[in-house]
mmCIF file of C-alpha atoms in Angstrom:
data_model
loop_
_atom_site.group_PDB
_atom_site.id
_atom_site.type_symbol
_atom_site.label_atom_id
_atom_site.label_comp_id
_atom_site.label_asym_id
_atom_site.label_seq_id
_atom_site.Cartn_x
_atom_site.Cartn_y
_atom_site.Cartn_z
ATOM 1 C CA MET A 1 -10.259 -13.369 -32.360
ATOM 2 C CA GLN A 2 -12.845 -10.534 -31.031
ATOM 3 C CA THR A 3 -10.522 -10.267 -27.669
ATOM 4 C CA LEU A 4 -7.359 -9.831 -29.919
ATOM 5 C CA GLU A 5 -8.863 -7.015 -31.749
ATOM 6 C CA THR A 6 -10.523 -5.371 -28.637
ATOM 7 C CA SER A 7 -7.176 -5.571 -27.053
ATOM 8 C CA VAL A 8 -5.012 -4.131 -29.903
ATOM 9 C CA ILE A 9 -7.480 -1.426 -30.459
ATOM 10 C CA THR A 10 -7.051 -0.127 -26.917
ATOM 11 C CA LEU A 11 -3.490 -0.527 -27.322
ATOM 12 C CA ALA A 12 -3.236 1.423 -30.433
ATOM 13 C CA LYS A 13 -5.275 4.130 -28.607
ATOM 14 C CA HIS A 14 -3.938 4.501 -25.210
ATOM 15 C CA GLU A 15 -0.402 2.815 -24.939
ATOM 16 C CA MET A 16 2.056 5.711 -24.561
ATOM 17 C CA ASP A 17 5.294 3.532 -24.217
ATOM 18 C CA GLY A 18 6.773 3.365 -27.825
ATOM 19 C CA LYS A 19 8.786 0.065 -26.818
ATOM 20 C CA VAL A 20 5.466 -1.647 -25.991
ATOM 21 C CA ARG A 21 3.958 -0.396 -29.130
ATOM 22 C CA THR A 22 6.947 -1.692 -31.340
ATOM 23 C CA GLN A 23 6.862 -5.114 -29.457
ATOM 24 C CA ALA A 24 3.231 -5.458 -30.152
ATOM 25 C CA VAL A 25 3.496 -5.060 -33.984
ATOM 26 C CA LYS A 26 6.664 -7.620 -34.027
ATOM 27 C CA LEU A 27 4.429 -10.089 -32.204
ATOM 28 C CA LEU A 28 1.672 -9.734 -34.684
ATOM 29 C CA GLN A 29 3.819 -10.010 -37.731
ATOM 30 C CA ASP A 30 5.324 -13.112 -36.262
ATOM 31 C CA THR A 31 1.780 -14.187 -35.883
ATOM 32 C CA ILE A 32 0.987 -13.676 -39.499
ATOM 33 C CA ALA A 33 4.211 -15.777 -40.426
ATOM 34 C CA ASN A 34 2.572 -18.599 -38.522
ATOM 35 C CA LEU A 35 -0.780 -18.053 -40.056
ATOM 36 C CA ASN A 36 0.800 -18.123 -43.460
ATOM 37 C CA ALA A 37 2.716 -21.462 -42.728
ATOM 38 C CA ALA A 38 -0.519 -22.972 -41.895
ATOM 39 C CA ALA A 39 -2.175 -21.578 -44.874
ATOM 40 C CA LYS A 40 0.528 -23.299 -46.961
ATOM 41 C CA ILE A 41 0.215 -26.620 -45.450
ATOM 42 C CA TRP A 42 -3.451 -26.678 -46.048
ATOM 43 C CA GLY A 43 -3.239 -25.502 -49.571
ATOM 44 C CA ASP A 44 -0.564 -28.187 -50.154
ATOM 45 C CA PHE A 45 -3.349 -30.828 -48.857
ATOM 46 C CA ALA A 46 -5.857 -29.512 -50.886
ATOM 47 C CA GLY A 47 -4.165 -30.095 -53.948
ATOM 48 C CA SER A 48 -4.015 -33.679 -53.239
ATOM 49 C CA ALA A 49 -6.864 -34.495 -51.293
ATOM 50 C CA PRO A 50 -9.793 -36.623 -52.471
ATOM 51 C CA SER A 51 -12.871 -34.749 -53.226
ATOM 52 C CA ASN A 52 -15.159 -37.791 -52.478
ATOM 53 C CA ASP A 53 -14.747 -38.616 -48.968
ATOM 54 C CA ALA A 54 -17.522 -36.246 -47.536
ATOM 55 C CA GLY A 55 -18.544 -36.932 -43.852
ATOM 56 C CA ALA A 56 -15.199 -38.883 -42.709
ATOM 57 C CA PHE A 57 -14.317 -38.950 -39.238
ATOM 58 C CA ALA A 58 -11.296 -37.292 -37.330
ATOM 59 C CA GLY A 59 -7.796 -38.423 -38.899
ATOM 60 C CA TRP A 60 -8.874 -37.783 -42.539
ATOM 61 C CA ALA A 61 -6.104 -35.158 -42.766
ATOM 62 C CA GLY A 62 -3.245 -37.637 -41.479
ATOM 63 C CA SER A 63 -1.477 -37.325 -38.079
ATOM 64 C CA GLU A 64 1.574 -35.425 -39.593
ATOM 65 C CA LEU A 65 -0.622 -32.527 -40.713
ATOM 66 C CA GLU A 66 -2.422 -32.355 -37.814
ATOM 67 C CA LYS A 67 0.855 -32.161 -35.735
ATOM 68 C CA LYS A 68 2.325 -29.397 -38.027
ATOM 69 C CA LEU A 69 -0.830 -27.544 -37.649
ATOM 70 C CA TYR A 70 -1.256 -27.729 -33.994
ATOM 71 C CA ASP A 71 2.337 -26.865 -33.370
ATOM 72 C CA LEU A 72 1.858 -23.606 -35.532
ATOM 73 C CA HIS A 73 -1.280 -23.034 -33.231
ATOM 74 C CA LEU A 74 0.633 -23.170 -30.220
ATOM 75 C CA ALA A 75 3.044 -20.738 -31.425
ATOM 76 C CA SER A 76 0.837 -17.959 -32.845
ATOM 77 C CA ARG A 77 -1.241 -18.514 -29.429
ATOM 78 C CA SER A 78 1.728 -17.502 -27.173
ATOM 79 C CA LYS A 79 2.277 -14.279 -29.230
ATOM 80 C CA VAL A 80 -1.380 -13.424 -29.047
ATOM 81 C CA LEU A 81 -1.341 -13.966 -25.507
ATOM 82 C CA GLU A 82 1.617 -11.626 -25.060
ATOM 83 C CA VAL A 83 0.038 -9.050 -26.688
ATOM 84 C CA THR A 84 -3.117 -9.200 -25.097
ATOM 85 C CA LYS A 85 -1.427 -9.996 -21.546
ATOM 86 C CA GLY A 86 -3.423 -13.132 -21.508
ATOM 87 C CA ALA A 87 -6.765 -11.539 -22.159
ATOM 88 C CA ALA A 88 -7.134 -13.747 -25.443
ATOM 89 C CA SER A 89 -7.197 -17.086 -23.664
ATOM 90 C CA LEU A 90 -10.673 -17.869 -24.849
ATOM 91 C CA ASP A 91 -10.681 -17.021 -28.165
ATOM 92 C CA ASP A 92 -10.824 -19.572 -30.808
ATOM 93 C CA PRO A 93 -7.354 -20.875 -32.580
ATOM 94 C CA LEU A 94 -6.156 -18.534 -35.167
ATOM 95 C CA VAL A 95 -4.852 -21.678 -36.875
ATOM 96 C CA GLU A 96 -7.510 -24.055 -38.599
ATOM 97 C CA LEU A 97 -6.629 -27.568 -36.919
ATOM 98 C CA ALA A 98 -7.674 -30.655 -38.620
ATOM 99 C CA TYR A 99 -9.394 -32.660 -35.929
ATOM 100 C CA SER A 100 -13.021 -32.102 -36.876
ATOM 101 C CA LYS A 101 -15.343 -34.436 -38.438
ATOM 102 C CA LEU A 102 -16.361 -33.731 -42.026
ATOM 103 C CA LEU A 103 -19.665 -32.414 -42.548
ATOM 104 C CA PRO A 104 -22.005 -34.650 -44.794
ATOM 105 C CA ASP A 105 -21.335 -32.632 -47.693
ATOM 106 C CA GLN A 106 -17.988 -31.384 -46.943
ATOM 107 C CA SER A 107 -15.235 -33.162 -48.502
ATOM 108 C CA SER A 108 -11.406 -33.145 -47.392
ATOM 109 C CA LYS A 109 -10.402 -31.026 -50.304
ATOM 110 C CA SER A 110 -13.145 -28.588 -49.798
ATOM 111 C CA ALA A 111 -12.314 -28.713 -46.034
ATOM 112 C CA ALA A 112 -8.818 -27.714 -46.872
ATOM 113 C CA GLU A 113 -9.860 -25.059 -49.188
ATOM 114 C CA ALA A 114 -12.205 -23.552 -46.442
ATOM 115 C CA ALA A 115 -9.372 -23.468 -43.804
ATOM 116 C CA VAL A 116 -6.933 -21.459 -46.273
ATOM 117 C CA ALA A 117 -9.600 -18.863 -46.940
ATOM 118 C CA ARG A 118 -10.302 -18.588 -43.059
ATOM 119 C CA ILE A 119 -6.417 -18.195 -42.162
ATOM 120 C CA LYS A 120 -6.222 -15.552 -45.099
ATOM 121 C CA GLU A 121 -9.166 -13.633 -43.451
ATOM 122 C CA ARG A 122 -7.685 -13.604 -40.248
ATOM 123 C CA ILE A 123 -3.948 -12.426 -41.723
ATOM 124 C CA ALA A 124 -5.927 -9.486 -43.490
ATOM 125 C CA LYS A 125 -7.488 -8.258 -39.938
ATOM 126 C CA ILE A 126 -4.043 -8.683 -37.953
ATOM 127 C CA ASN A 127 -2.197 -6.470 -40.744
ATOM 128 C CA ASN A 128 -5.364 -3.904 -40.005
ATOM 129 C CA LEU A 129 -4.492 -4.014 -36.263
ATOM 130 C CA ILE A 130 -0.716 -3.468 -37.032
ATOM 131 C CA LYS A 131 -1.489 -0.408 -38.972
ATOM 132 C CA SER A 132 -3.695 0.988 -36.631
ATOM 133 C CA ILE A 133 -0.945 0.724 -33.900
ATOM 134 C CA GLU A 134 1.497 2.227 -36.271
ATOM 135 C CA THR A 135 -0.745 5.182 -37.322
ATOM 136 C CA THR A 136 -2.979 5.780 -34.450
ATOM 137 C CA LYS A 137 -1.511 8.773 -31.748
ATOM 138 C CA PRO A 138 -1.865 7.555 -28.474
ATOM 139 C CA VAL A 139 -4.032 9.476 -25.450
ATOM 140 C CA LYS A 140 -3.457 8.798 -21.853
ATOM 141 C CA GLN A 141 -6.308 6.710 -20.483
ATOM 142 C CA SER A 142 -7.795 8.013 -17.463
ATOM 143 C CA ALA A 143 -7.854 5.812 -14.205
ATOM 144 C CA ALA A 144 -11.668 5.452 -14.495
ATOM 145 C CA ALA A 145 -11.692 4.355 -18.186
ATOM 146 C CA ALA A 146 -8.938 1.783 -17.538
ATOM 147 C CA GLY A 147 -11.532 0.186 -15.007
ATOM 148 C CA GLY A 148 -9.320 -1.703 -12.324
ATOM 149 C CA LYS A 149 -6.749 1.287 -11.901
ATOM 150 C CA ALA A 150 -9.015 3.187 -9.680
ATOM 151 C CA LYS A 151 -9.376 0.723 -7.022
ATOM 152 C CA PRO A 152 -6.036 0.384 -5.745
ATOM 153 C CA ALA A 153 -6.158 4.258 -5.508
ATOM 154 C CA ALA A 154 -9.228 3.873 -3.251
ATOM 155 C CA LYS A 155 -7.631 1.518 -1.232
ATOM 156 C CA LYS A 156 -4.604 3.549 -0.812
ATOM 157 C CA ALA A 157 -6.773 6.710 0.286
ATOM 158 C CA ALA A 158 -8.714 4.573 2.650
ATOM 159 C CA GLY A 159 -5.142 3.317 4.058
ATOM 160 C CA LYS A 160 -4.234 7.182 4.233
ATOM 161 C CA LYS A 161 -7.698 8.036 6.347
ATOM 162 C CA ALA A 162 -7.075 5.219 8.368
ATOM 163 C CA ALA A 163 -3.328 6.413 9.288
ATOM 164 C CA GLY A 164 -4.760 9.796 9.707
ATOM 165 C CA LYS A 165 -7.213 8.576 12.393
ATOM 166 C CA LYS A 166 -4.339 6.466 13.993
ATOM 167 C CA ALA A 167 -1.950 9.297 13.995
ATOM 168 C CA ALA A 168 -4.969 11.480 15.669
ATOM 169 C CA GLY A 169 -5.600 9.164 18.240
ATOM 170 C CA LYS A 170 -2.200 8.950 19.081
ATOM 171 C CA LYS A 171 -2.268 12.668 19.666
ATOM 172 C CA ALA A 172 -5.137 12.539 21.693
ATOM 173 C CA GLY A 173 -3.500 9.911 23.884
ATOM 174 C CA GLY A 174 -0.329 12.352 23.945
ATOM 175 C CA LYS A 175 -2.670 15.066 25.020
ATOM 176 C CA LYS A 176 -4.191 12.931 27.655
ATOM 177 C CA ALA A 177 -0.782 11.878 28.960
ATOM 178 C CA ALA A 178 0.688 15.605 28.993
ATOM 179 C CA GLY A 179 -2.758 16.422 30.798
ATOM 180 C CA LYS A 180 -2.026 13.762 33.523
ATOM 181 C CA LYS A 181 1.605 14.827 33.818
ATOM 182 C CA LYS A 182 0.654 18.386 34.258
ATOM 183 C CA ALA A 183 -1.884 17.513 36.927
ATOM 184 C CA ALA A 184 0.532 15.195 38.712
ATOM 185 C CA GLY A 185 3.058 18.402 38.412
ATOM 186 C CA LYS A 186 0.169 20.564 40.081
ATOM 187 C CA LYS A 187 -0.495 18.233 42.691
ATOM 188 C CA ALA A 188 3.455 17.852 43.464
ATOM 189 C CA ALA A 189 3.761 21.385 43.559
ATOM 190 C CA GLY A 190 0.634 21.897 45.607
ATOM 191 C CA LYS A 191 2.497 19.285 47.933
ATOM 192 C CA LYS A 192 5.654 21.344 48.031
ATOM 193 C CA ALA A 193 3.597 24.474 48.880
ATOM 194 C CA THR A 194 1.870 23.011 51.618
ATOM 195 C CA GLY A 195 5.355 21.418 52.659
ATOM 196 C CA LYS A 196 6.817 25.226 53.054
ATOM 197 C CA LYS A 197 3.958 26.459 54.607
ATOM 198 C CA ALA A 198 4.180 23.596 57.135
ATOM 199 C CA ALA A 199 7.974 24.356 57.583
ATOM 200 C CA GLY A 200 7.071 28.035 58.012
ATOM 201 C CA LYS A 201 4.596 27.609 60.477
ATOM 202 C CA LYS A 202 7.053 25.193 62.305
ATOM 203 C CA LYS A 203 10.027 28.088 62.048
ATOM 204 C CA GLY A 204 7.602 30.497 63.594
ATOM 205 C CA ALA A 205 6.669 28.437 66.375
ATOM 206 C CA ALA A 206 10.251 28.006 67.203
ATOM 207 C CA LYS A 207 10.813 31.661 66.901
ATOM 208 C CA LYS A 208 7.813 32.000 69.023
ATOM 209 C CA GLY A 209 9.462 29.709 71.742
ATOM 210 C CA ALA A 210 12.653 31.220 71.308
ATOM 211 C CA ALA A 211 11.118 34.539 72.217
ATOM 212 C CA LYS A 212 9.141 33.163 75.430
ATOM 213 C CA LYS A 213 12.333 31.664 76.874
ATOM 214 C CA GLY A 214 14.068 35.215 76.187
ATOM 215 C CA VAL A 215 11.350 36.908 78.002
ATOM 216 C CA VAL A 216 11.519 34.435 80.923
ATOM 217 C CA LYS A 217 15.236 34.919 81.679
ATOM 218 C CA LYS A 218 15.193 38.853 81.310
ATOM 219 C CA LYS A 219 12.467 38.705 84.026
ATOM 220 C CA ALA A 220 14.081 36.271 86.117
ATOM 221 C CA ALA A 221 17.368 38.404 86.278
ATOM 222 C CA PRO A 222 15.863 41.311 88.007
ATOM 223 C CA LYS A 223 14.727 39.035 91.039
ATOM 224 C CA LYS A 224 18.349 37.889 91.459
ATOM 225 C CA LYS A 225 19.603 41.283 91.553
ATOM 226 C CA ALA A 226 16.960 42.195 94.071
ATOM 227 C CA THR A 227 17.553 39.078 95.954
ATOM 228 C CA GLY A 228 21.074 40.281 96.182
ATOM 229 C CA LYS A 229 20.770 43.756 97.396
ATOM 230 C CA LYS A 230 18.463 42.792 100.120
ATOM 231 C CA PRO A 231 21.402 41.208 101.976
ATOM 232 C CA THR A 232 23.686 44.013 101.781
ATOM 233 C CA THR A 233 20.925 46.272 103.473
ATOM 234 C CA LYS A 234 20.176 44.148 106.394
ATOM 235 C CA LYS A 235 23.968 44.274 107.046
ATOM 236 C CA LYS A 236 24.030 48.027 107.053
ATOM 237 C CA ALA A 237 21.367 48.515 109.226
ATOM 238 C CA THR A 238 22.583 45.741 111.508
ATOM 239 C CA GLY A 239 26.074 47.700 111.667
ATOM 240 C CA LYS A 240 24.307 50.828 112.692
ATOM 241 C CA THR A 241 22.104 49.246 115.778
ATOM 242 C CA THR A 242 25.508 47.738 116.801
ATOM 243 C CA ALA A 243 27.068 51.239 116.726
ATOM 244 C CA LYS A 244 24.325 52.847 118.595
ATOM 245 C CA LYS A 245 24.639 50.160 121.251
ATOM 246 C CA LYS A 246 28.121 50.796 121.879
ATOM 247 C CA LYS A 247 27.592 54.455 122.346
#
C-alpha cells in the first residue's frame, strides 16, 4: 500500500477542494469497513482450522471463504483506486486472500491468524491517513512540483509563439500587398500624368494650328482688297483718256 500512502499524503498537503478531501475520507473509511469484514472472516476460520495441515496446497481454506475474501478485495480496491486516481493499481491487495500454498512450517490456523494481524496493521495505517487529511492544512502545489502540469503550459506558450509568428507573417504579407498596391497606384498616377501631358501637348498643337490658320486668312484678306482697288483705278484712267480725246 505504498502508492496509497504517497497519494493520500500528497492529497492531505495540497488538495484545496474541501469536497475532494471529504470524499477521500469517506472512501478510506469504507475501505476500513471492508478490511474489518475480511479480518472477521479470517478470525472465524482460525477458530476452527486444523493446526496439523502444514504445507497444504491451494484450497485449504475452502471455496466459499476464498470467494468472500475476493469480493471484499474487489470492493476495497475500487475505493482505493478512486482515492489515488488509479495510481495504486499495482499495489498488493489490502485484503489477505486464501489462494496461496501453505509454507512447510505453516498450518491453516497459523496462516489465518497471520492474515488477521496483517489486515489490522493496514487498518491502523489507513486510520493515520484519514487523520492526516482531517488535520493537515493544505498548501497550493506549484506547477513544477506537480510534475506533468507544467507541460501543457509549455505547449500553450509554444502555440502562442507560433500564432504570433503567423500573425507577424500575415502583417508582413499585408505590408507587401499594400506596397504593391501603392506602387501600382503610383504607376497608374504616372500614366494619368503622362496622359494629361500628351493631352496638353495636343491642345497646344491644336491652338498653334488654329493660330496659323488665322494668320493666313488675315494675310489673304489684304490681297483681295488690293486686287479689288486696281480695276477701279484703271477705269478712272481710261475715263480721263477718253475725255481728252473728245476735246
